[in-house]
Amino acid sequence: EVQLVESGGGLVQPGGSLRLSCAASGFTFKNSRMHWVRQGPGKGLVWVSRINGDGTTTSYADSVKGRFTISRDNAKNTLYLQMNSLRVEDTAVFFCVVQLRGVVYWGQGTLATVSS
Amino acid sequence: QAVVTQEPSLTVSPGGTVTLTCGSSTGAVTSGHYPYWFQQKPGQAPKTLIYDIINKHSWTPARFSGSLLGGKAALTLSGAQPEDEAEYYCLLSYSDDWVFGGGTKLTVL
């Protein structure tokens, strides 16, 4: 069974940083492209970033480029999202997502709140 | 980045049929966009309903179907049930980057 468990969310002031983690199991993590998707309060889903299986290729939404960094540790089956220079508008639930044989699996999400 | 458009809200009667659509600002939606449809209920993570235009997951009720319609991806619900009231999101791929539609709030009333 595919499982994705996010952690690391919390309350941070504008300009601060957070590091999100996603522990993955139930599939071959090192071979799988991974994504982060966020959802602001009462808002829709927004794709944030992706990384390929060996970590050599990444891509970001324009809204987070230069501030967020996606990475992975295949030895630990863990995906990360380092979020710097956070803004109030970054407040959202962040989902760890994997696409396997066409199907997209979601974690339950972790809430990051940016507020003074 | 591309913009993906969906109807903001739709209403369907119990037992009725409704079609949600998903358009792309770059032109017609094709198989190369690998269209997905997700269902999300309040407080829950999204759940995959349809992938690659027409394919269903094992948990997708038979009353849901996907297609391409008039240059858009479409999700048709035939025989709506009260439990189908939810937010529905489409997803299109653009060279491995994803863009979600704004979502359609479906009311069964």
PDB file of C-alpha atoms in Angstrom:
ATOM      1  CA  GLU A   1       0.000   0.000   0.000  1.00  0.00           C
ATOM      2  CA  VAL A   2       1.335   3.406  -0.988  1.00  0.00           C
ATOM      3  CA  GLN A   3       1.808   5.688   2.012  1.00  0.00           C
ATOM      4  CA  LEU A   4       2.966   9.292   2.086  1.00  0.00           C
ATOM      5  CA  VAL A   5       3.296  10.978   5.475  1.00  0.00           C
ATOM      6  CA  GLU A   6       4.132  14.683   5.589  1.00  0.00           C
ATOM      7  CA  SER A   7       5.567  16.533   8.564  1.00  0.00           C
ATOM      8  CA  GLY A   8       7.334  19.765   9.423  1.00  0.00           C
ATOM      9  CA  GLY A   9       4.525  22.266   9.107  1.00  0.00           C
ATOM     10  CA  GLY A  10       3.892  24.911  11.714  1.00  0.00           C
ATOM     11  CA  LEU A  11       3.644  28.613  12.426  1.00  0.00           C
ATOM     12  CA  VAL A  12       6.398  30.892  11.139  1.00  0.00           C
ATOM     13  CA  GLN A  13       6.758  34.653  10.761  1.00  0.00           C
ATOM     14  CA  PRO A  14       6.977  36.338   7.356  1.00  0.00           C
ATOM     15  CA  GLY A  15      10.513  36.064   6.044  1.00  0.00           C
ATOM     16  CA  GLY A  16      11.125  32.869   7.996  1.00  0.00           C
ATOM     17  CA  SER A  17      11.853  29.320   6.903  1.00  0.00           C
ATOM     18  CA  LEU A  18      10.343  25.852   7.220  1.00  0.00           C
ATOM     19  CA  ARG A  19      11.493  22.445   6.057  1.00  0.00           C
ATOM     20  CA  LEU A  20       8.802  19.962   5.149  1.00  0.00           C
ATOM     21  CA  SER A  21       9.408  16.225   4.990  1.00  0.00           C
ATOM     22  CA  CYS A  22       7.508  13.365   3.401  1.00  0.00           C
ATOM     23  CA  ALA A  23       8.159   9.763   4.410  1.00  0.00           C
ATOM     24  CA  ALA A  24       7.255   7.391   1.599  1.00  0.00           C
ATOM     25  CA  SER A  25       6.570   3.655   1.605  1.00  0.00           C
ATOM     26  CA  GLY A  26       4.824   0.975  -0.420  1.00  0.00           C
ATOM     27  CA  PHE A  27       6.577   1.693  -3.709  1.00  0.00           C
ATOM     28  CA  THR A  28      10.081   1.996  -5.174  1.00  0.00           C
ATOM     29  CA  PHE A  29      10.864   5.512  -4.026  1.00  0.00           C
ATOM     30  CA  LYS A  30      14.201   5.915  -5.827  1.00  0.00           C
ATOM     31  CA  ASN A  31      12.548   5.311  -9.193  1.00  0.00           C
ATOM     32  CA  SER A  32       9.629   7.681  -8.673  1.00  0.00           C
ATOM     33  CA  ARG A  33       9.159  11.310  -9.608  1.00  0.00           C
ATOM     34  CA  MET A  34       7.756  13.215  -6.638  1.00  0.00           C
ATOM     35  CA  HIS A  35       5.769  16.437  -6.357  1.00  0.00           C
ATOM     36  CA  TRP A  36       4.677  18.989  -3.777  1.00  0.00           C
ATOM     37  CA  VAL A  37       1.207  20.500  -4.167  1.00  0.00           C
ATOM     38  CA  ARG A  38      -0.301  23.139  -1.880  1.00  0.00           C
ATOM     39  CA  GLN A  39      -3.775  24.332  -1.014  1.00  0.00           C
ATOM     40  CA  GLY A  40      -4.415  27.648   0.685  1.00  0.00           C
ATOM     41  CA  PRO A  41      -7.312  27.971   3.141  1.00  0.00           C
ATOM     42  CA  GLY A  42     -10.529  27.732   1.158  1.00  0.00           C
ATOM     43  CA  LYS A  43      -8.560  27.760  -2.085  1.00  0.00           C
ATOM     44  CA  GLY A  44      -7.763  25.339  -4.895  1.00  0.00           C
ATOM     45  CA  LEU A  45      -4.854  23.016  -5.523  1.00  0.00           C
ATOM     46  CA  VAL A  46      -1.606  24.546  -6.770  1.00  0.00           C
ATOM     47  CA  TRP A  47       1.382  22.594  -8.031  1.00  0.00           C
ATOM     48  CA  VAL A  48       4.591  23.727  -6.311  1.00  0.00           C
ATOM     49  CA  SER A  49       7.528  21.602  -7.424  1.00  0.00           C
ATOM     50  CA  ARG A  50       8.734  18.249  -8.731  1.00  0.00           C
ATOM     51  CA  ILE A  51      11.916  16.188  -8.607  1.00  0.00           C
ATOM     52  CA  ASN A  52      12.964  13.153 -10.606  1.00  0.00           C
ATOM     53  CA  GLY A  53      13.948   9.821  -9.120  1.00  0.00           C
ATOM     54  CA  ASP A  54      17.665  10.429  -8.683  1.00  0.00           C
ATOM     55  CA  GLY A  55      17.273  14.044  -7.650  1.00  0.00           C
ATOM     56  CA  THR A  56      19.104  15.519 -10.621  1.00  0.00           C
ATOM     57  CA  THR A  57      16.177  17.339 -12.232  1.00  0.00           C
ATOM     58  CA  THR A  58      13.832  19.737 -10.482  1.00  0.00           C
ATOM     59  CA  SER A  59      11.166  22.236 -11.503  1.00  0.00           C
ATOM     60  CA  TYR A  60       9.227  24.938  -9.659  1.00  0.00           C
ATOM     61  CA  ALA A  61       6.122  27.056 -10.021  1.00  0.00           C
ATOM     62  CA  ASP A  62       6.935  30.694 -10.758  1.00  0.00           C
ATOM     63  CA  SER A  63       5.433  31.756  -7.415  1.00  0.00           C
ATOM     64  CA  VAL A  64       8.081  29.856  -5.409  1.00  0.00           C
ATOM     65  CA  LYS A  65      11.101  29.901  -7.731  1.00  0.00           C
ATOM     66  CA  GLY A  66      14.204  31.104  -5.930  1.00  0.00           C
ATOM     67  CA  ARG A  67      12.602  30.673  -2.480  1.00  0.00           C
ATOM     68  CA  PHE A  68      11.748  26.955  -2.264  1.00  0.00           C
ATOM     69  CA  THR A  69      14.059  23.987  -2.838  1.00  0.00           C
ATOM     70  CA  ILE A  70      12.910  20.420  -3.379  1.00  0.00           C
ATOM     71  CA  SER A  71      15.249  17.540  -2.566  1.00  0.00           C
ATOM     72  CA  ARG A  72      15.199  13.861  -1.640  1.00  0.00           C
ATOM     73  CA  ASP A  73      17.129  11.227   0.277  1.00  0.00           C
ATOM     74  CA  ASN A  74      16.594   7.912  -1.461  1.00  0.00           C
ATOM     75  CA  ALA A  75      18.384   6.019   1.318  1.00  0.00           C
ATOM     76  CA  LYS A  76      15.716   7.263   3.734  1.00  0.00           C
ATOM     77  CA  ASN A  77      12.776   7.175   1.298  1.00  0.00           C
ATOM     78  CA  THR A  78      12.142  10.800   2.185  1.00  0.00           C
ATOM     79  CA  LEU A  79      11.192  13.877   0.164  1.00  0.00           C
ATOM     80  CA  TYR A  80      11.879  17.419   1.390  1.00  0.00           C
ATOM     81  CA  LEU A  81      10.777  20.961   0.670  1.00  0.00           C
ATOM     82  CA  GLN A  82      12.933  23.749   2.071  1.00  0.00           C
ATOM     83  CA  MET A  83      10.880  26.937   2.151  1.00  0.00           C
ATOM     84  CA  ASN A  84      12.709  30.247   2.677  1.00  0.00           C
ATOM     85  CA  SER A  85      11.605  33.886   2.600  1.00  0.00           C
ATOM     86  CA  LEU A  86       8.086  32.804   3.424  1.00  0.00           C
ATOM     87  CA  ARG A  87       5.178  35.138   2.746  1.00  0.00           C
ATOM     88  CA  VAL A  88       1.702  35.335   4.238  1.00  0.00           C
ATOM     89  CA  GLU A  89       0.340  34.064   0.922  1.00  0.00           C
ATOM     90  CA  ASP A  90       2.366  30.864   1.278  1.00  0.00           C
ATOM     91  CA  THR A  91       0.023  29.767   4.077  1.00  0.00           C
ATOM     92  CA  ALA A  92      -1.332  26.414   2.928  1.00  0.00           C
ATOM     93  CA  VAL A  93      -1.618  22.699   3.442  1.00  0.00           C
ATOM     94  CA  PHE A  94       1.279  21.109   1.590  1.00  0.00           C
ATOM     95  CA  PHE A  95       0.718  17.672   0.054  1.00  0.00           C
ATOM     96  CA  CYS A  96       3.381  15.192  -0.961  1.00  0.00           C
ATOM     97  CA  VAL A  97       2.298  13.505  -4.199  1.00  0.00           C
ATOM     98  CA  VAL A  98       3.526  10.612  -6.341  1.00  0.00           C
ATOM     99  CA  GLN A  99       2.349   9.403  -9.727  1.00  0.00           C
ATOM    100  CA  LEU A 100       2.608   5.630 -10.135  1.00  0.00           C
ATOM    101  CA  ARG A 101       1.536   3.835 -13.304  1.00  0.00           C
ATOM    102  CA  GLY A 102      -0.759   6.725 -14.080  1.00  0.00           C
ATOM    103  CA  VAL A 103      -2.423   6.990 -10.684  1.00  0.00           C
ATOM    104  CA  VAL A 104      -1.701   9.967  -8.419  1.00  0.00           C
ATOM    105  CA  TYR A 105      -1.394   9.235  -4.707  1.00  0.00           C
ATOM    106  CA  TRP A 106      -1.624  11.931  -2.034  1.00  0.00           C
ATOM    107  CA  GLY A 107      -0.469  12.251   1.529  1.00  0.00           C
ATOM    108  CA  GLN A 108      -2.763  13.816   4.116  1.00  0.00           C
ATOM    109  CA  GLY A 109      -0.832  17.080   4.072  1.00  0.00           C
ATOM    110  CA  THR A 110       0.941  19.317   6.571  1.00  0.00           C
ATOM    111  CA  LEU A 111      -0.164  22.870   7.376  1.00  0.00           C
ATOM    112  CA  ALA A 112       2.281  25.735   7.089  1.00  0.00           C
ATOM    113  CA  THR A 113       1.027  29.031   8.496  1.00  0.00           C
ATOM    114  CA  VAL A 114       2.902  32.256   7.810  1.00  0.00           C
ATOM    115  CA  SER A 115       1.770  35.014  10.116  1.00  0.00           C
ATOM    116  CA  SER A 116       3.124  37.693  12.397  1.00  0.00           C
TER     117      SER A 116
ATOM    118  CA  GLN B   1       2.665  29.095 -17.145  1.00  0.00           C
ATOM    119  CA  ALA B   2      -0.563  27.854 -18.681  1.00  0.00           C
ATOM    120  CA  VAL B   3      -3.966  28.509 -17.143  1.00  0.00           C
ATOM    121  CA  VAL B   4      -6.435  25.633 -16.773  1.00  0.00           C
ATOM    122  CA  THR B   5     -10.101  26.560 -16.562  1.00  0.00           C
ATOM    123  CA  GLN B   6     -13.069  24.804 -14.980  1.00  0.00           C
ATOM    124  CA  GLU B   7     -16.643  25.799 -14.234  1.00  0.00           C
ATOM    125  CA  PRO B   8     -16.621  27.347 -10.726  1.00  0.00           C
ATOM    126  CA  SER B   9     -19.828  25.622  -9.724  1.00  0.00           C
ATOM    127  CA  LEU B  10     -22.467  23.244 -11.056  1.00  0.00           C
ATOM    128  CA  THR B  11     -25.656  21.759  -9.659  1.00  0.00           C
ATOM    129  CA  VAL B  12     -27.151  18.376 -10.514  1.00  0.00           C
ATOM    130  CA  SER B  13     -30.309  16.665  -9.318  1.00  0.00           C
ATOM    131  CA  PRO B  14     -30.068  13.286  -7.614  1.00  0.00           C
ATOM    132  CA  GLY B  15     -30.036  10.654 -10.353  1.00  0.00           C
ATOM    133  CA  GLY B  16     -29.213  13.271 -12.962  1.00  0.00           C
ATOM    134  CA  THR B  17     -26.283  13.683 -15.325  1.00  0.00           C
ATOM    135  CA  VAL B  18     -23.715  16.493 -15.372  1.00  0.00           C
ATOM    136  CA  THR B  19     -20.522  17.158 -17.321  1.00  0.00           C
ATOM    137  CA  LEU B  20     -17.574  19.096 -15.921  1.00  0.00           C
ATOM    138  CA  THR B  21     -14.998  20.447 -18.347  1.00  0.00           C
ATOM    139  CA  CYS B  22     -11.314  21.359 -18.226  1.00  0.00           C
ATOM    140  CA  GLY B  23      -9.768  23.729 -20.762  1.00  0.00           C
ATOM    141  CA  SER B  24      -6.250  24.936 -21.452  1.00  0.00           C
ATOM    142  CA  SER B  25      -5.115  28.480 -22.263  1.00  0.00           C
ATOM    143  CA  THR B  26      -2.601  27.026 -24.732  1.00  0.00           C
ATOM    144  CA  GLY B  27      -5.228  25.432 -26.981  1.00  0.00           C
ATOM    145  CA  ALA B  28      -7.019  22.129 -27.231  1.00  0.00           C
ATOM    146  CA  VAL B  29      -6.515  19.582 -24.472  1.00  0.00           C
ATOM    147  CA  THR B  30      -4.992  16.421 -25.913  1.00  0.00           C
ATOM    148  CA  SER B  31      -3.784  13.048 -24.719  1.00  0.00           C
ATOM    149  CA  GLY B  32      -0.350  14.650 -24.345  1.00  0.00           C
ATOM    150  CA  HIS B  33      -1.682  16.614 -21.369  1.00  0.00           C
ATOM    151  CA  TYR B  34      -2.502  13.332 -19.581  1.00  0.00           C
ATOM    152  CA  PRO B  35      -5.692  14.787 -18.042  1.00  0.00           C
ATOM    153  CA  TYR B  36      -6.551  13.802 -14.500  1.00  0.00           C
ATOM    154  CA  TRP B  37      -9.679  14.319 -12.422  1.00  0.00           C
ATOM    155  CA  PHE B  38      -9.671  14.435  -8.623  1.00  0.00           C
ATOM    156  CA  GLN B  39     -12.469  14.534  -6.085  1.00  0.00           C
ATOM    157  CA  GLN B  40     -11.961  16.371  -2.814  1.00  0.00           C
ATOM    158  CA  LYS B  41     -14.337  16.487   0.122  1.00  0.00           C
ATOM    159  CA  PRO B  42     -13.957  18.961   3.015  1.00  0.00           C
ATOM    160  CA  GLY B  43     -11.073  18.143   5.311  1.00  0.00           C
ATOM    161  CA  GLN B  44      -9.791  15.337   3.105  1.00  0.00           C
ATOM    162  CA  ALA B  45      -6.930  14.923   0.684  1.00  0.00           C
ATOM    163  CA  PRO B  46      -7.866  14.753  -2.992  1.00  0.00           C
ATOM    164  CA  LYS B  47      -8.602  11.341  -4.462  1.00  0.00           C
ATOM    165  CA  THR B  48      -7.846  10.289  -8.033  1.00  0.00           C
ATOM    166  CA  LEU B  49     -10.981   9.513 -10.041  1.00  0.00           C
ATOM    167  CA  ILE B  50      -9.763   9.483 -13.642  1.00  0.00           C
ATOM    168  CA  TYR B  51      -6.300   9.439 -15.222  1.00  0.00           C
ATOM    169  CA  ASP B  52      -5.065   9.727 -18.797  1.00  0.00           C
ATOM    170  CA  ILE B  53      -8.437  10.994 -20.017  1.00  0.00           C
ATOM    171  CA  ILE B  54     -10.558   7.876 -19.458  1.00  0.00           C
ATOM    172  CA  ASN B  55      -8.885   5.453 -17.050  1.00  0.00           C
ATOM    173  CA  LYS B  56     -10.462   4.749 -13.681  1.00  0.00           C
ATOM    174  CA  HIS B  57      -8.904   3.665 -10.436  1.00  0.00           C
ATOM    175  CA  SER B  58     -10.264   0.611  -8.629  1.00  0.00           C
ATOM    176  CA  TRP B  59     -12.183   2.879  -6.258  1.00  0.00           C
ATOM    177  CA  THR B  60     -13.770   5.055  -8.943  1.00  0.00           C
ATOM    178  CA  PRO B  61     -17.547   4.513  -9.071  1.00  0.00           C
ATOM    179  CA  ALA B  62     -18.788   3.340 -12.462  1.00  0.00           C
ATOM    180  CA  ARG B  63     -21.034   6.396 -12.738  1.00  0.00           C
ATOM    181  CA  PHE B  64     -17.969   8.587 -13.379  1.00  0.00           C
ATOM    182  CA  SER B  65     -16.410   8.664 -16.840  1.00  0.00           C
ATOM    183  CA  GLY B  66     -13.776  10.753 -18.596  1.00  0.00           C
ATOM    184  CA  SER B  67     -13.449  11.927 -22.176  1.00  0.00           C
ATOM    185  CA  LEU B  68     -12.227  14.638 -24.519  1.00  0.00           C
ATOM    186  CA  LEU B  69     -15.039  16.905 -25.606  1.00  0.00           C
ATOM    187  CA  GLY B  70     -14.793  19.927 -27.883  1.00  0.00           C
ATOM    188  CA  GLY B  71     -11.101  20.497 -27.203  1.00  0.00           C
ATOM    189  CA  LYS B  72     -11.458  20.057 -23.457  1.00  0.00           C
ATOM    190  CA  ALA B  73     -11.142  17.221 -20.991  1.00  0.00           C
ATOM    191  CA  ALA B  74     -14.502  16.251 -19.555  1.00  0.00           C
ATOM    192  CA  LEU B  75     -15.769  14.394 -16.514  1.00  0.00           C
ATOM    193  CA  THR B  76     -19.313  13.062 -16.772  1.00  0.00           C
ATOM    194  CA  LEU B  77     -21.317  11.923 -13.792  1.00  0.00           C
ATOM    195  CA  SER B  78     -24.328   9.806 -14.719  1.00  0.00           C
ATOM    196  CA  GLY B  79     -26.793   9.027 -11.949  1.00  0.00           C
ATOM    197  CA  ALA B  80     -25.574  11.514  -9.349  1.00  0.00           C
ATOM    198  CA  GLN B  81     -25.671  10.450  -5.707  1.00  0.00           C
ATOM    199  CA  PRO B  82     -25.715  12.708  -2.629  1.00  0.00           C
ATOM    200  CA  GLU B  83     -22.201  11.509  -1.753  1.00  0.00           C
ATOM    201  CA  ASP B  84     -20.906  12.935  -5.039  1.00  0.00           C
ATOM    202  CA  GLU B  85     -21.259  16.473  -3.682  1.00  0.00           C
ATOM    203  CA  ALA B  86     -17.651  17.650  -3.563  1.00  0.00           C
ATOM    204  CA  GLU B  87     -15.003  19.804  -5.216  1.00  0.00           C
ATOM    205  CA  TYR B  88     -13.594  18.400  -8.447  1.00  0.00           C
ATOM    206  CA  TYR B  89     -10.193  19.371  -9.829  1.00  0.00           C
ATOM    207  CA  CYS B  90      -8.657  18.632 -13.179  1.00  0.00           C
ATOM    208  CA  LEU B  91      -4.915  18.433 -13.741  1.00  0.00           C
ATOM    209  CA  LEU B  92      -3.017  18.859 -16.987  1.00  0.00           C
ATOM    210  CA  SER B  93       0.664  18.145 -17.611  1.00  0.00           C
ATOM    211  CA  TYR B  94       2.856  20.560 -19.561  1.00  0.00           C
ATOM    212  CA  SER B  95       6.249  18.943 -20.232  1.00  0.00           C
ATOM    213  CA  ASP B  96       6.181  17.165 -16.879  1.00  0.00           C
ATOM    214  CA  ASP B  97       5.075  20.281 -14.951  1.00  0.00           C
ATOM    215  CA  TRP B  98       1.555  20.248 -13.598  1.00  0.00           C
ATOM    216  CA  VAL B  99      -1.205  22.859 -13.691  1.00  0.00           C
ATOM    217  CA  PHE B 100      -4.442  22.393 -11.777  1.00  0.00           C
ATOM    218  CA  GLY B 101      -7.757  23.891 -12.731  1.00  0.00           C
ATOM    219  CA  GLY B 102      -9.452  26.163 -10.219  1.00  0.00           C
ATOM    220  CA  GLY B 103     -11.924  23.462  -9.256  1.00  0.00           C
ATOM    221  CA  THR B 104     -15.657  22.910  -9.725  1.00  0.00           C
ATOM    222  CA  LYS B 105     -17.901  22.838  -6.679  1.00  0.00           C
ATOM    223  CA  LEU B 106     -20.561  20.249  -7.490  1.00  0.00           C
ATOM    224  CA  THR B 107     -23.826  20.431  -5.590  1.00  0.00           C
ATOM    225  CA  VAL B 108     -26.285  17.525  -5.672  1.00  0.00           C
ATOM    226  CA  LEU B 109     -29.671  19.063  -5.019  1.00  0.00           C
TER     227      LEU B 109
END
